[in-house]
Short mmCIF file of C-alpha atoms in Angstrom, two decimals:
data_model
loop_
_atom_site.label_atom_id
_atom_site.label_comp_id
_atom_site.label_asym_id
_atom_site.label_seq_id
_atom_site.Cartn_x
_atom_site.Cartn_y
_atom_site.Cartn_z
CA MET A 1 15.01 -12.96 3.17
CA SER A 2 16.70 -11.52 -0.48
CA VAL A 3 15.63 -8.07 -0.58
CA LYS A 4 16.13 -6.56 -3.64
CA ILE A 5 14.43 -3.29 -2.77
CA ASP A 6 14.82 0.22 -4.91
CA PRO A 7 18.26 1.88 -3.89
CA SER A 8 16.69 4.83 -2.25
CA TRP A 9 14.28 2.31 0.51
CA GLN A 10 17.28 0.32 0.43
CA ALA A 11 19.25 2.77 2.19
CA ALA A 12 15.89 4.88 3.57
CA LEU A 13 15.29 1.49 5.78
CA LYS A 14 18.87 0.42 5.84
CA GLU A 15 18.06 0.62 10.21
CA GLU A 16 15.90 -1.07 9.51
CA PHE A 17 17.24 -4.32 8.16
CA LYS A 18 19.59 -4.97 10.55
CA LYS A 19 17.30 -4.80 13.17
CA PRO A 20 15.99 -8.32 14.84
CA TYR A 21 12.69 -8.14 14.59
CA PHE A 22 13.50 -8.01 10.62
CA ARG A 23 16.15 -11.12 11.09
CA GLU A 24 13.14 -12.74 12.94
CA VAL A 25 10.59 -12.32 9.68
CA SER A 26 13.14 -13.24 6.67
CA ASP A 27 14.18 -16.19 8.65
CA PHE A 28 10.35 -16.67 8.82
CA VAL A 29 9.04 -15.66 5.34
CA ASP A 30 11.94 -18.07 3.80
CA ALA A 31 11.06 -21.02 6.21
CA GLU A 32 7.51 -20.91 4.00
CA TYR A 33 8.10 -19.89 0.41
CA LYS A 34 10.94 -23.25 0.21
CA ASN A 35 7.51 -24.98 2.07
CA LYS A 36 3.85 -23.75 1.27
CA THR A 37 2.90 -21.93 -1.24
CA VAL A 38 2.85 -17.59 0.03
CA PHE A 39 1.15 -15.59 -1.92
CA PRO A 40 2.88 -12.75 -3.78
CA PRO A 41 5.22 -14.41 -6.11
CA ARG A 42 7.98 -13.57 -3.88
CA ALA A 43 10.34 -11.84 -6.68
CA HIS A 44 6.87 -9.20 -5.79
CA ILE A 45 6.90 -9.19 -2.47
CA PHE A 46 8.75 -5.53 -2.61
CA ASN A 47 6.91 -4.42 -6.01
CA ALA A 48 5.29 -1.42 -4.38
CA PHE A 49 9.16 0.02 -3.27
CA ASN A 50 10.26 -1.39 -6.93
CA SER A 51 7.20 1.14 -8.37
CA CYS A 52 8.26 4.10 -7.20
CA ALA A 53 11.91 5.73 -4.90
CA PHE A 54 11.60 6.91 -1.74
CA ASP A 55 11.53 10.43 -2.99
CA GLY A 56 8.73 10.12 -5.43
CA VAL A 57 6.70 8.79 -3.12
CA LYS A 58 3.30 11.56 -3.31
CA VAL A 59 -0.46 9.98 -1.78
CA VAL A 60 0.34 6.57 0.09
CA ILE A 61 -2.63 3.52 0.25
CA PHE A 62 -3.42 1.36 2.92
CA GLY A 63 -3.80 -2.30 2.50
CA GLN A 64 -3.88 -4.96 5.80
CA ASP A 65 -3.20 -8.85 3.41
CA PRO A 66 -1.77 -8.98 0.03
CA TYR A 67 -4.60 -11.03 -1.15
CA HIS A 68 -5.30 -14.78 -0.96
CA GLY A 69 -6.34 -15.92 -3.37
CA GLU A 70 -4.65 -17.70 -6.47
CA GLY A 71 -2.67 -14.69 -9.10
CA GLN A 72 -3.95 -12.15 -7.31
CA ALA A 73 -1.05 -11.10 -5.01
CA HIS A 74 1.55 -9.11 -6.79
CA GLY A 75 2.68 -6.13 -4.29
CA LEU A 76 0.88 -3.67 -4.18
CA CYS A 77 -2.18 -3.21 -2.27
CA PHE A 78 -5.82 -3.37 -3.72
CA SER A 79 -4.22 -4.11 -6.79
CA VAL A 80 -4.39 -7.64 -9.59
CA GLN A 81 -2.70 -8.27 -12.61
CA LYS A 82 -4.03 -7.10 -15.77
CA GLY A 83 -6.65 -10.78 -17.57
CA VAL A 84 -7.41 -11.04 -12.77
CA LYS A 85 -10.49 -10.55 -12.25
CA THR A 86 -11.27 -7.29 -10.75
CA PRO A 87 -11.77 -7.50 -7.18
CA PRO A 88 -14.62 -6.26 -5.37
CA SER A 89 -13.22 -4.40 -2.72
CA LEU A 90 -10.81 -2.40 -5.72
CA ARG A 91 -14.53 -2.44 -8.06
CA ASN A 92 -15.41 0.73 -5.67
CA ILE A 93 -12.46 2.11 -4.99
CA TYR A 94 -13.66 2.44 -9.28
CA LYS A 95 -17.07 3.94 -9.02
CA GLU A 96 -15.96 6.18 -6.52
CA LEU A 97 -12.79 7.25 -9.01
CA LYS A 98 -16.18 6.90 -11.80
CA ALA A 99 -18.58 10.13 -9.23
CA ASP A 100 -15.36 11.84 -8.27
CA ILE A 101 -13.28 13.01 -11.51
CA GLY A 102 -15.00 11.26 -13.85
CA LYS A 103 -12.64 8.91 -14.84
CA GLU A 104 -13.75 5.54 -17.10
CA ILE A 105 -13.99 3.09 -14.99
CA PRO A 106 -10.83 0.15 -15.97
CA GLU A 107 -11.37 -3.41 -17.72
CA HIS A 108 -8.49 -4.70 -15.57
CA GLY A 109 -7.81 -3.81 -11.60
CA SER A 110 -3.65 -3.42 -12.80
CA LEU A 111 -3.16 0.42 -11.01
CA GLN A 112 1.02 -0.08 -11.17
CA HIS A 113 -0.02 2.89 -12.85
CA TRP A 114 -0.85 4.99 -9.74
CA ALA A 115 2.13 3.51 -7.36
CA ASP A 116 4.32 4.23 -11.08
CA GLN A 117 3.42 7.44 -10.58
CA GLY A 118 4.26 8.21 -6.33
CA VAL A 119 1.48 6.20 -4.58
CA LEU A 120 3.03 3.53 -2.74
CA LEU A 121 0.51 0.59 -2.72
CA LEU A 122 1.47 -0.70 1.07
CA ASN A 123 0.68 -4.00 2.70
CA ALA A 124 0.95 -3.61 6.15
CA THR A 125 1.70 -7.23 6.17
CA LEU A 126 3.87 -8.00 2.62
CA THR A 127 2.70 -11.96 2.63
CA VAL A 128 -0.17 -14.16 3.20
CA LEU A 129 -0.44 -18.19 2.57
CA PRO A 130 -3.05 -19.05 0.37
CA GLY A 131 -6.79 -18.35 1.57
CA GLN A 132 -5.55 -17.41 4.80
CA PRO A 133 -6.37 -13.73 5.19
CA GLY A 134 -4.06 -12.29 8.55
CA SER A 135 -1.74 -15.60 8.78
CA HIS A 136 0.87 -14.22 8.15
CA GLN A 137 0.15 -11.24 10.82
CA LYS A 138 2.61 -9.76 13.81
CA LYS A 139 5.83 -11.19 12.74
CA GLY A 140 6.91 -8.70 11.33
CA TRP A 141 5.81 -7.14 8.90
CA GLU A 142 3.36 -4.68 10.78
CA GLU A 143 7.19 -3.31 12.75
CA PHE A 144 8.84 -2.94 9.28
CA THR A 145 5.93 -1.08 8.10
CA ASP A 146 5.31 1.02 10.85
CA ALA A 147 8.55 2.12 10.25
CA VAL A 148 8.30 3.27 6.18
CA VAL A 149 5.24 5.82 7.52
CA ARG A 150 7.51 7.14 10.19
CA LYS A 151 9.83 6.56 7.92
CA LEU A 152 7.91 9.11 5.57
CA SER A 153 6.33 10.86 7.65
CA ASP A 154 8.88 12.51 9.54
CA GLU A 155 11.20 12.63 6.40
CA ARG A 156 9.74 13.63 4.52
CA GLU A 157 6.73 16.35 3.99
CA GLY A 158 3.36 17.19 1.27
CA ILE A 159 2.20 13.31 1.43
CA VAL A 160 -0.83 12.34 1.08
CA PHE A 161 -2.03 9.36 3.09
CA LEU A 162 -5.32 8.05 1.98
CA LEU A 163 -6.78 5.71 5.08
CA TRP A 164 -10.19 3.66 4.40
CA GLY A 165 -10.71 1.63 7.54
CA ASN A 166 -10.34 2.16 10.48
CA TYR A 167 -6.79 -0.67 9.91
CA ALA A 168 -5.90 1.56 7.86
CA LYS A 169 -6.74 4.67 9.49
CA GLN A 170 -4.57 2.40 13.77
CA LYS A 171 -1.39 2.74 11.23
CA GLY A 172 -1.58 6.30 10.51
CA GLN A 173 -2.16 7.27 13.83
CA LYS A 174 1.76 8.87 14.15
CA ILE A 175 1.94 10.82 10.54
CA ASP A 176 2.08 14.50 11.60
CA ARG A 177 -0.33 15.83 9.98
CA ALA A 178 1.28 19.36 10.10
CA LYS A 179 2.92 18.18 7.77
CA HIS A 180 1.56 15.86 5.24
CA LEU A 181 -2.91 15.70 4.62
CA VAL A 182 -4.65 12.84 5.98
CA LEU A 183 -7.79 11.46 4.58
CA GLU A 184 -9.83 8.93 6.33
CA ALA A 185 -12.95 7.08 5.36
CA PRO A 186 -14.60 3.80 5.57
CA HIS A 187 -12.79 1.27 3.71
CA PRO A 188 -14.31 0.16 -0.33
CA SER A 189 -14.91 -2.98 0.54
CA PRO A 190 -19.14 -4.34 -0.34
CA PHE A 191 -19.75 -3.89 4.03
CA SER A 192 -19.35 -0.43 4.32
CA ALA A 193 -18.03 1.47 0.82
CA HIS A 194 -21.70 2.59 1.06
CA SER A 195 -21.23 3.73 4.93
CA GLY A 196 -19.40 6.47 3.76
CA PHE A 197 -16.79 5.58 1.14
CA PHE A 198 -18.65 6.86 -1.40
CA GLY A 199 -19.06 10.06 -2.00
CA CYS A 200 -15.86 10.73 -0.17
CA LYS A 201 -13.62 12.62 -2.71
CA HIS A 202 -10.21 11.58 -2.00
CA PHE A 203 -9.17 11.70 -5.96
CA SER A 204 -9.82 15.21 -6.29
CA LYS A 205 -8.52 16.33 -3.21
CA THR A 206 -5.60 14.27 -3.40
CA ASN A 207 -5.09 16.13 -6.26
CA ASP A 208 -5.80 19.22 -5.51
CA TYR A 209 -3.60 19.39 -2.74
CA LEU A 210 -0.71 17.91 -5.09
CA ARG A 211 -1.54 21.26 -7.49
CA SER A 212 -1.93 23.17 -4.47
CA ARG A 213 2.68 22.18 -4.18
CA SER A 214 2.82 23.34 -7.14
CA ARG A 215 3.19 18.76 -7.93
CA PRO A 216 2.36 16.92 -10.87
CA PRO A 217 -1.82 15.43 -10.07
CA ILE A 218 -1.80 11.82 -10.05
CA GLU A 219 -3.70 10.51 -13.57
CA TRP A 220 -5.55 8.33 -12.29
#
């Protein structure tokens, strides 16, 4: 797999790209794209990284898999391209955003404008087969994204990590909480949002923290 990734991430993760597990996931992904339909489109696999440089990351939000419906996934967790119906979890994110800071609910589901401001929208697994959630889990992607989290935690300071749901909380276990702000809530899916995602106020808390460190807030 040819890794077309922002130079800052190429430098930060250069040792990961040399490891046997990454060569294995690369070979696996190459074969999958050659023989099957895979989401997101190949050019969008590293969209989260190409949208914000390593030194520019201010916030990290975790997802599990890319969306597995036609035309949905484009390399940013929870996000879909403009013109694609807004998925249920993202609708709930928008509802909390409006309740928290008064942001009007957009007519589209693209979170590219978040990513462009330094919000790393990171799925734990970067590829998936149509209609088969989890189909590319345990192939090496999780080890790679764990390394991303570890690198950010170790080499940066003052990042806000938003952990929504049990999977994201597990992903964030090794974050240095003395250096970073970690906010946890239930997943925004329709099955769990009413158990605590609504009312978490993560968007205002994130911006309050960034301002406290003299960093520009996110224009959600």
